[in-house]
PDB file of C-alpha atoms in Angstrom:
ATOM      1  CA  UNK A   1      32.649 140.334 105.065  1.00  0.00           C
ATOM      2  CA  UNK A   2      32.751 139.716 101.457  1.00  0.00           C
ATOM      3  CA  UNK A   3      30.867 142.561  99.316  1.00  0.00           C
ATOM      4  CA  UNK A   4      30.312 144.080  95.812  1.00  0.00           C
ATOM      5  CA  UNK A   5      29.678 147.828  94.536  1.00  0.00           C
ATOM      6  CA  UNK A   6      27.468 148.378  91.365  1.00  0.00           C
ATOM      7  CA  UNK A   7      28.347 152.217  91.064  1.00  0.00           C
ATOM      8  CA  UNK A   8      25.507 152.606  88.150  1.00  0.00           C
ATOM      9  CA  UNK A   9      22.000 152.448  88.962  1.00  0.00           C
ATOM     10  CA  UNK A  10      21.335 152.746  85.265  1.00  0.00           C
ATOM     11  CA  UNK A  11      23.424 152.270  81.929  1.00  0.00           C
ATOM     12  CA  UNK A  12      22.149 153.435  78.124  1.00  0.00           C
ATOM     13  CA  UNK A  13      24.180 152.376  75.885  1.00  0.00           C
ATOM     14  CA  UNK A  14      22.982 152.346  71.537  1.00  0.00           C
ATOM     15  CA  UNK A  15      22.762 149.135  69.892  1.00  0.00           C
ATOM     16  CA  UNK A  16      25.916 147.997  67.870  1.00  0.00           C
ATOM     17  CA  UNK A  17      28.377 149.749  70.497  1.00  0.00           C
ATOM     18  CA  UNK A  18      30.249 148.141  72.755  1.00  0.00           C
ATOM     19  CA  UNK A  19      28.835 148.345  76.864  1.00  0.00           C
ATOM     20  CA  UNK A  20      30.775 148.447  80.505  1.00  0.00           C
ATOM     21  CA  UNK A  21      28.796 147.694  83.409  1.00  0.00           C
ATOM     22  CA  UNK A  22      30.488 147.941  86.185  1.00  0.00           C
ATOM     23  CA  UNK A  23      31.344 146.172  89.623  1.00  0.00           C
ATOM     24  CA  UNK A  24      33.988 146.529  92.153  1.00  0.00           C
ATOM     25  CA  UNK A  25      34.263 143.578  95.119  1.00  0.00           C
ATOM     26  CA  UNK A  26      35.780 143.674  98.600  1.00  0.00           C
ATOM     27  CA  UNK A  27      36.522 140.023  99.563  1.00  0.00           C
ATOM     28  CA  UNK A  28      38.870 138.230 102.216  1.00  0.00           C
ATOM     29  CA  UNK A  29      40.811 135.422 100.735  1.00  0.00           C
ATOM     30  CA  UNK A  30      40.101 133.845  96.896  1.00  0.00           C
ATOM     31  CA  UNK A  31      37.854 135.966  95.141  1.00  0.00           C
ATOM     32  CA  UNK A  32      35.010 134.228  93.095  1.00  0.00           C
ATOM     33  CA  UNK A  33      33.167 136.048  91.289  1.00  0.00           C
ATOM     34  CA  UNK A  34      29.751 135.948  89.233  1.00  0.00           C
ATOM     35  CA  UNK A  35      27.555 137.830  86.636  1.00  0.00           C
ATOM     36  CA  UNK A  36      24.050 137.130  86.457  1.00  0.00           C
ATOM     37  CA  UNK A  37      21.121 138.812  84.204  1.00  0.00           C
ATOM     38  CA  UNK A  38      17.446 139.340  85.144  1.00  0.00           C
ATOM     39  CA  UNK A  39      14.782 139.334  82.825  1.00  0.00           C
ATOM     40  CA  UNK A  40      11.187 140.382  83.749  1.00  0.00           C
ATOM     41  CA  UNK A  41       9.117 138.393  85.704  1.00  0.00           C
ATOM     42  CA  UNK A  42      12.377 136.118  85.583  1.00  0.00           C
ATOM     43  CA  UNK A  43      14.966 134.580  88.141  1.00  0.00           C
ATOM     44  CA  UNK A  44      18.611 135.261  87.543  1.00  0.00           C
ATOM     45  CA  UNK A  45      20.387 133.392  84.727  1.00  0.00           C
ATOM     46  CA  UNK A  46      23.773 133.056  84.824  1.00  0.00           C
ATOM     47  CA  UNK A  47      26.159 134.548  82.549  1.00  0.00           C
ATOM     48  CA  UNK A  48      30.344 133.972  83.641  1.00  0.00           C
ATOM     49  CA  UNK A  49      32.265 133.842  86.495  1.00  0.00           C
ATOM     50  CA  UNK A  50      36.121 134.227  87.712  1.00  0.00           C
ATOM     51  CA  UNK A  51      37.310 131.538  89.574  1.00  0.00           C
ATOM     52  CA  UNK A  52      41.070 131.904  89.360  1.00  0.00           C
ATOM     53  CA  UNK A  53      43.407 132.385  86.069  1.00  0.00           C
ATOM     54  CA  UNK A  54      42.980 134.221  82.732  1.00  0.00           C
ATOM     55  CA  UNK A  55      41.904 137.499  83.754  1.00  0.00           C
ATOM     56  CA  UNK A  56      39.013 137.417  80.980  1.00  0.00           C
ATOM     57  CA  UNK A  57      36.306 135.382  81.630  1.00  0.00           C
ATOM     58  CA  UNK A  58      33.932 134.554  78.603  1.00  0.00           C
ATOM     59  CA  UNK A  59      30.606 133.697  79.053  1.00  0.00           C
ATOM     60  CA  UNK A  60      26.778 132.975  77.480  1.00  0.00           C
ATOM     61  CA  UNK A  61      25.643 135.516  75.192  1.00  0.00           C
ATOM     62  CA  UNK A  62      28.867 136.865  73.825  1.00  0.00           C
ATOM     63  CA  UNK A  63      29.357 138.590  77.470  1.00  0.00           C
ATOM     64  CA  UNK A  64      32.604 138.812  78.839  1.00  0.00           C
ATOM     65  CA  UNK A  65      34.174 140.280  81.985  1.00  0.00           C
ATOM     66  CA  UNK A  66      37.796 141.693  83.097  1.00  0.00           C
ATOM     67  CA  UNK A  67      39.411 141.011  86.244  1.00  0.00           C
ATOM     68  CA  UNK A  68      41.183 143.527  87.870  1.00  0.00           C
ATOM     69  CA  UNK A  69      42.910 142.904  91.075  1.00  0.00           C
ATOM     70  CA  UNK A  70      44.831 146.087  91.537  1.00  0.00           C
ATOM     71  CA  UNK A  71      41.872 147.698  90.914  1.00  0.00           C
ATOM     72  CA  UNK A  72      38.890 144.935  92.551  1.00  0.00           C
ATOM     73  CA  UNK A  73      37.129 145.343  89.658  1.00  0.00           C
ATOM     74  CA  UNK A  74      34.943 142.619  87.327  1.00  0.00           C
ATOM     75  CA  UNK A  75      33.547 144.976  84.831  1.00  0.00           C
ATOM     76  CA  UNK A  76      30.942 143.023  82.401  1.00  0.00           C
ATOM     77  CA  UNK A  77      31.713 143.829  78.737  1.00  0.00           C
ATOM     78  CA  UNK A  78      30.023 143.463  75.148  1.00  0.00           C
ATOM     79  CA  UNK A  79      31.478 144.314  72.292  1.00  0.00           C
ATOM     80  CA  UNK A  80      28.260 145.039  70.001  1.00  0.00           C
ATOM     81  CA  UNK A  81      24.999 145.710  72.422  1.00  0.00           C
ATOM     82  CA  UNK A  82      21.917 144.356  71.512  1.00  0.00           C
ATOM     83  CA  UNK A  83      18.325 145.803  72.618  1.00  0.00           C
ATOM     84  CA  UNK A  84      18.000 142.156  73.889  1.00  0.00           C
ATOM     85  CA  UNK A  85      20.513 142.641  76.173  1.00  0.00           C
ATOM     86  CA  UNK A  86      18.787 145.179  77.897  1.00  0.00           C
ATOM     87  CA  UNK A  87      17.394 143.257  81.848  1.00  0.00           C
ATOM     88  CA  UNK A  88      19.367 143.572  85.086  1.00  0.00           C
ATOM     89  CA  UNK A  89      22.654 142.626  85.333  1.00  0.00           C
ATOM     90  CA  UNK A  90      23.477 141.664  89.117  1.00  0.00           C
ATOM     91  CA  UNK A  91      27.722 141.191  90.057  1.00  0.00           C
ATOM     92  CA  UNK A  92      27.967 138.442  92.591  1.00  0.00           C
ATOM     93  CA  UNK A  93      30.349 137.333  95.217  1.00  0.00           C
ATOM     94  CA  UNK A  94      30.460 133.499  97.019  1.00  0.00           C
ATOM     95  CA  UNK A  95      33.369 133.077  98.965  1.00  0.00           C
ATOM     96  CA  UNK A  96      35.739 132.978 102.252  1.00  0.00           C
ATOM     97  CA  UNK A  97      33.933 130.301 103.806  1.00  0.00           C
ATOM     98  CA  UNK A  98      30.608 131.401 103.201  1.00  0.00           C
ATOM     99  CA  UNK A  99      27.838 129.531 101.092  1.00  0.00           C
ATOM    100  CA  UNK A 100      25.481 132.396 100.376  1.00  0.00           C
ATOM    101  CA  UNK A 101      25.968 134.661  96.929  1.00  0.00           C
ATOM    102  CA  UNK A 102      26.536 138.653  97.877  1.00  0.00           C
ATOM    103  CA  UNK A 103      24.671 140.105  95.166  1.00  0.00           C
ATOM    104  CA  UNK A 104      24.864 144.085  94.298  1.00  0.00           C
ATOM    105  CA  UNK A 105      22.333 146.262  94.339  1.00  0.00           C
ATOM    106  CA  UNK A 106      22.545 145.949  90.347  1.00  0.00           C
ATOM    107  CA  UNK A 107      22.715 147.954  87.488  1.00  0.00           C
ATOM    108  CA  UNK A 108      19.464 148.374  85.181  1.00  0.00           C
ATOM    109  CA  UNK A 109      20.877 147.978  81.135  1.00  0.00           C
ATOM    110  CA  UNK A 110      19.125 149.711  78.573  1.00  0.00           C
ATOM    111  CA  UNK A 111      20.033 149.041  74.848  1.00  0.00           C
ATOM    112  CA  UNK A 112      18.574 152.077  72.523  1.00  0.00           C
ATOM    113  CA  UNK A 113      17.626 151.042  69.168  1.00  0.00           C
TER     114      UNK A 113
ATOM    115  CA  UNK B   1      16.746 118.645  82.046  1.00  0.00           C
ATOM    116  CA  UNK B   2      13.624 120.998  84.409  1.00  0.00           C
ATOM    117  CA  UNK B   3      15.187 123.663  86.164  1.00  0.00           C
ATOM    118  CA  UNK B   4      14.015 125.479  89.612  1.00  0.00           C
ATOM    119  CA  UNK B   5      10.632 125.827  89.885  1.00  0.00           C
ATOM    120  CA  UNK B   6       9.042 127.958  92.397  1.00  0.00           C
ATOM    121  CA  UNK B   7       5.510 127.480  93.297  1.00  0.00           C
ATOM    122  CA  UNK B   8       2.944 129.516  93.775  1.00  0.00           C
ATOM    123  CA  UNK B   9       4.815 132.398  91.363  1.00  0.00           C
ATOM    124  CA  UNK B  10       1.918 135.168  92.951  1.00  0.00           C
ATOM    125  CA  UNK B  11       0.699 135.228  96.488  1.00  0.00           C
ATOM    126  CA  UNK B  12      -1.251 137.859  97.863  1.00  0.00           C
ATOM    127  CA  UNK B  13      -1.852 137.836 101.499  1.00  0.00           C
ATOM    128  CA  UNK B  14      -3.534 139.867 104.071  1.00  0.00           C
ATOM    129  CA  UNK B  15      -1.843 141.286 106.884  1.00  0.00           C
ATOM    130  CA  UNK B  16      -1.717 138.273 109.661  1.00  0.00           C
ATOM    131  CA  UNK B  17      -1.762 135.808 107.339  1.00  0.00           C
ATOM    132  CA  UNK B  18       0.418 132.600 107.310  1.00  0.00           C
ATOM    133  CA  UNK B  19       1.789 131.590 103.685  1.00  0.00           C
ATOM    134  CA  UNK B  20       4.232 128.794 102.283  1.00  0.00           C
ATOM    135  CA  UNK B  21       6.346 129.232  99.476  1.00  0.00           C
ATOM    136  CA  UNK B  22       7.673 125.677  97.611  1.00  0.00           C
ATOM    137  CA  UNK B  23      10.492 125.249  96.307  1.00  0.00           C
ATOM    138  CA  UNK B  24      11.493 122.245  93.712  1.00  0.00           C
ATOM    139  CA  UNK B  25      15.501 122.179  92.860  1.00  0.00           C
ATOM    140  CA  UNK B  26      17.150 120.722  90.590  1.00  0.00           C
ATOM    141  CA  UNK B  27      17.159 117.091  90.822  1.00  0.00           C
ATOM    142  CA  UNK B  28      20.243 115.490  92.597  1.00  0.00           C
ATOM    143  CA  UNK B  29      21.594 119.058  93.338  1.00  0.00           C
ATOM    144  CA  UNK B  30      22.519 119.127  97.548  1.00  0.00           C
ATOM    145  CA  UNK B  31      22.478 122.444  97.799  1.00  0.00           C
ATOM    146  CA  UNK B  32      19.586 124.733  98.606  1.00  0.00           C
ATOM    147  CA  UNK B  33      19.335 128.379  98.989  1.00  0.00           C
ATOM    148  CA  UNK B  34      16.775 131.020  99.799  1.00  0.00           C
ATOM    149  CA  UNK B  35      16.940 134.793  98.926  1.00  0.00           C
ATOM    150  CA  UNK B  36      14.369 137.753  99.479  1.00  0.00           C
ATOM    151  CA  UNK B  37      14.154 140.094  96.865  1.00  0.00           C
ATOM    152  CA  UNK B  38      12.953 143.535  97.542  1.00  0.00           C
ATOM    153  CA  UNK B  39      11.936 145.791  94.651  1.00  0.00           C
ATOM    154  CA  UNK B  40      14.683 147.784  93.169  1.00  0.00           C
ATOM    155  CA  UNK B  41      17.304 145.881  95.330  1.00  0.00           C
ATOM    156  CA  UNK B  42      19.366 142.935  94.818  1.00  0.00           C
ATOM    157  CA  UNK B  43      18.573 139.535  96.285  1.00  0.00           C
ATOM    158  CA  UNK B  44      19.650 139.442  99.920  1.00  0.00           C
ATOM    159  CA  UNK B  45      20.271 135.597 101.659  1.00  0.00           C
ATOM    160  CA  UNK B  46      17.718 134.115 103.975  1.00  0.00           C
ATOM    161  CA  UNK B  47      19.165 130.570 104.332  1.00  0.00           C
ATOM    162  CA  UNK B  48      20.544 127.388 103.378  1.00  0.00           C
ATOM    163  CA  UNK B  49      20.372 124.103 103.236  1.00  0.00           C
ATOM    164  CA  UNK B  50      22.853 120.950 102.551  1.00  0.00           C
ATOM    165  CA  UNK B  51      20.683 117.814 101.375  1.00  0.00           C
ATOM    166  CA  UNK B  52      18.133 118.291 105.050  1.00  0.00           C
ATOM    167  CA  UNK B  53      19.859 120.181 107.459  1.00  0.00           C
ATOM    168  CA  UNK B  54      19.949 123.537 107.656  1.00  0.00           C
ATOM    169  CA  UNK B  55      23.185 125.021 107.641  1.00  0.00           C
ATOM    170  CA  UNK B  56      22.762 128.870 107.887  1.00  0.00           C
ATOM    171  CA  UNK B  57      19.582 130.702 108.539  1.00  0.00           C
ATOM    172  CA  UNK B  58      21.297 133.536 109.907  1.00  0.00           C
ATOM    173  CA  UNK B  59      19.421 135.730 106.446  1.00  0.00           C
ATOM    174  CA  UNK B  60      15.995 135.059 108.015  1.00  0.00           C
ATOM    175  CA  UNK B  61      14.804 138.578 109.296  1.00  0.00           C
ATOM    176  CA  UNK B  62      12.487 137.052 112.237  1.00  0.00           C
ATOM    177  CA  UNK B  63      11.368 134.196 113.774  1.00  0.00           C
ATOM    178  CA  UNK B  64       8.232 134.534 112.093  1.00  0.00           C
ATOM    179  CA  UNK B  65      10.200 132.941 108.839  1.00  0.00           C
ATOM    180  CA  UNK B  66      11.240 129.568 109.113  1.00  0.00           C
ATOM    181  CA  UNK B  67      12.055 127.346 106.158  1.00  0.00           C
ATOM    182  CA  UNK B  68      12.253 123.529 106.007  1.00  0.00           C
ATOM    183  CA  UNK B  69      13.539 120.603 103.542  1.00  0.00           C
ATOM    184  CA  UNK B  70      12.819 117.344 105.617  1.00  0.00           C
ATOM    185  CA  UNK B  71      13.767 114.883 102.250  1.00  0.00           C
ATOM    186  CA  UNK B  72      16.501 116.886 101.127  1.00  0.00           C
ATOM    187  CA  UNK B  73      14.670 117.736  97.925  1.00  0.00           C
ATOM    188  CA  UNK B  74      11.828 119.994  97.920  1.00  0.00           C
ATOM    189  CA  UNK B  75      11.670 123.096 100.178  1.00  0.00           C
ATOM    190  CA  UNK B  76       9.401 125.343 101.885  1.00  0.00           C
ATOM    191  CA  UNK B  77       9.740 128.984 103.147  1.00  0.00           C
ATOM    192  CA  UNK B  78       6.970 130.009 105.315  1.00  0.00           C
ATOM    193  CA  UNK B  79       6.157 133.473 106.915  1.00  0.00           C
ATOM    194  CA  UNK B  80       3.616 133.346 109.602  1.00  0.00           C
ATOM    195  CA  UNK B  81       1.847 136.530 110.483  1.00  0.00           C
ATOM    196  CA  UNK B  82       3.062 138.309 107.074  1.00  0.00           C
ATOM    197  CA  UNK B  83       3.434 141.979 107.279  1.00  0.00           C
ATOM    198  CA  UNK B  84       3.375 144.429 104.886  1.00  0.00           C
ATOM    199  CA  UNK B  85       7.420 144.736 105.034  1.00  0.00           C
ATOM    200  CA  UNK B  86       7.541 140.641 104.206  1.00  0.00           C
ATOM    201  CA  UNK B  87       6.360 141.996 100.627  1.00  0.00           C
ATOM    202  CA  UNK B  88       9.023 140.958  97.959  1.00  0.00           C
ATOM    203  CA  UNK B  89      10.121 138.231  95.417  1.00  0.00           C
ATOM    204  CA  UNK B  90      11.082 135.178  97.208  1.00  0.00           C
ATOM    205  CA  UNK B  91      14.161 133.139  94.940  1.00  0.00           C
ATOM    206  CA  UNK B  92      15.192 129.578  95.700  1.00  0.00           C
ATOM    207  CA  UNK B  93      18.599 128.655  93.922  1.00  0.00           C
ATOM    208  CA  UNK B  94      20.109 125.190  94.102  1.00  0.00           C
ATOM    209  CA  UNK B  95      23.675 124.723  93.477  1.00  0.00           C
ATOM    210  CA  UNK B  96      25.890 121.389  91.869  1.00  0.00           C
ATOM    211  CA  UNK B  97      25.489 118.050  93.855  1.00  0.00           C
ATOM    212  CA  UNK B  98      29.485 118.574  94.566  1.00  0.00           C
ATOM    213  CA  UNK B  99      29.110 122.236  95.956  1.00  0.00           C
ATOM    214  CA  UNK B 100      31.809 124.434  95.760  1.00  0.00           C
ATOM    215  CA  UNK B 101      32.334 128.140  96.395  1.00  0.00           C
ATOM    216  CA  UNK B 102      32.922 128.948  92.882  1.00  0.00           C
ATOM    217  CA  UNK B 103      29.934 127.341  91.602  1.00  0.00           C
ATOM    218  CA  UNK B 104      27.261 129.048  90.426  1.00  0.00           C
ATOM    219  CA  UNK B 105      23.765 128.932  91.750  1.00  0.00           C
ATOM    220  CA  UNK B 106      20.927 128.075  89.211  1.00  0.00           C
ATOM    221  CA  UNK B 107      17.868 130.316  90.282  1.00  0.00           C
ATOM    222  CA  UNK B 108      14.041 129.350  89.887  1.00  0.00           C
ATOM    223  CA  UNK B 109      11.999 132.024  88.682  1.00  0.00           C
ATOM    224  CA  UNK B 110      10.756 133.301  91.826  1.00  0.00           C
ATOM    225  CA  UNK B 111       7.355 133.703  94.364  1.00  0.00           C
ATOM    226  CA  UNK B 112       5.878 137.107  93.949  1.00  0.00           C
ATOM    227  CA  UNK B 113       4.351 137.982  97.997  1.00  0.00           C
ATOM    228  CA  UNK B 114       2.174 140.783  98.144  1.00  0.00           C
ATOM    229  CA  UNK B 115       0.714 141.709 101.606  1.00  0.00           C
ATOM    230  CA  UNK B 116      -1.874 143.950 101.741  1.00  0.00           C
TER     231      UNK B 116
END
């Protein structure tokens, strides 16, 4: 069965530094893998995704993630935080025959001013 | 282009009651998902749809959900008899007319359902 971890309930990070949130997978076969954010009152948005490749993956909003296969990890990354980046950042998994998105339990980013 | 729209985005029901959730993807997308969306949690997948059949409703947590899409466009989830438990934010996502597993799912912003 194909599966993420979201480790951090919660993340505080201080605007202008750079922010981890992070995500580990279990997955049979090709691992795809998503980011999506949630604003209030708002469905999820997506932000990148591995497929296969360069094992940075840029996406919307000057986000970025790092595939790590020794390690099954697809930490999201930002160099400089914004306090509009702060929402809910859900790590996603579609794959090994199955249609349906695994989301994890996702991590809650707040960007101090 | 219009995205996902969900319709209605609040629903409060009292215990027993029957209610149906609409969906509206993304025109020309095949694809059709539902998710439930309990607070604090991340979405978890009730079913799915290719164009009008229903490939995988093996996310639906009773018989008392059942979900339809009978043109292959618009869908509807509908909980008979809600219960209190059924409480949650309901997300319908379609997907790219040419599916793939690594495509990304574009999500409407989600029914509300509040039973009291």
């Amino acid at each position: 069965a194909q599966s993420v971890a979201q480790p951090e309930d919660q993340v505080n990070v201080a605007e202008g530094n750079p922010l981890t949130v992070k995500c580990t997978y279990s997955v049979s076969g090709n691992p795809y893998l998503f980011w999506y954010v949630q604003y209030p009152n708002r469905g999820l948005q997506f932000l990148l995704k591995y497929i296969t490749g360069d094992n940075l993956v840029k996406g919307s909003y000057g986000f970025e993630a790092e595939f790590n296969k020794s390690q099954t990890s697809f930490h999201l990354k930002k160099p400089s935080a914004l306090v509009s980046d702060s929402a809910l950042y859900f790590c996603a998994t579609r794959g090994g025959g199955y249609q349906k998105v695994t989301f994890g339990t996702g991590t809650k980013l707040q960007v101090i001013p | 282009g219009a995205g996902v729209s969900q319709s209605p985005r609040y629903k409060v029901a009292k215990r027993g009651q029957d209610v149906a959730l609409r969906c509206d993807p993304i025109s020309g997308h095949v694809s059709l998902f539902w998710y439930q969306q309990a607070l604090g949690q991340g979405p978890e997948f009730l079913t799915y749809f290719q164009n009008e059949a229903q490939l995988d409703k093996s996310g639906l947590p009773s018989d008392r959900f059942f979900a339809e899409r009978p043109e292959g466009s618009v869908s509807t989830l509908k909980i008979q008899r809600t219960q209190q438990e059924d409480s949650a934010v309901y997300l319908c996502a379609s997907s790219t007319p040419r599916d793939r597993e690594y495509n990304e799912q574009f999500f409407g912003p989600g029914t509300r359902l509040t039973v009291l």
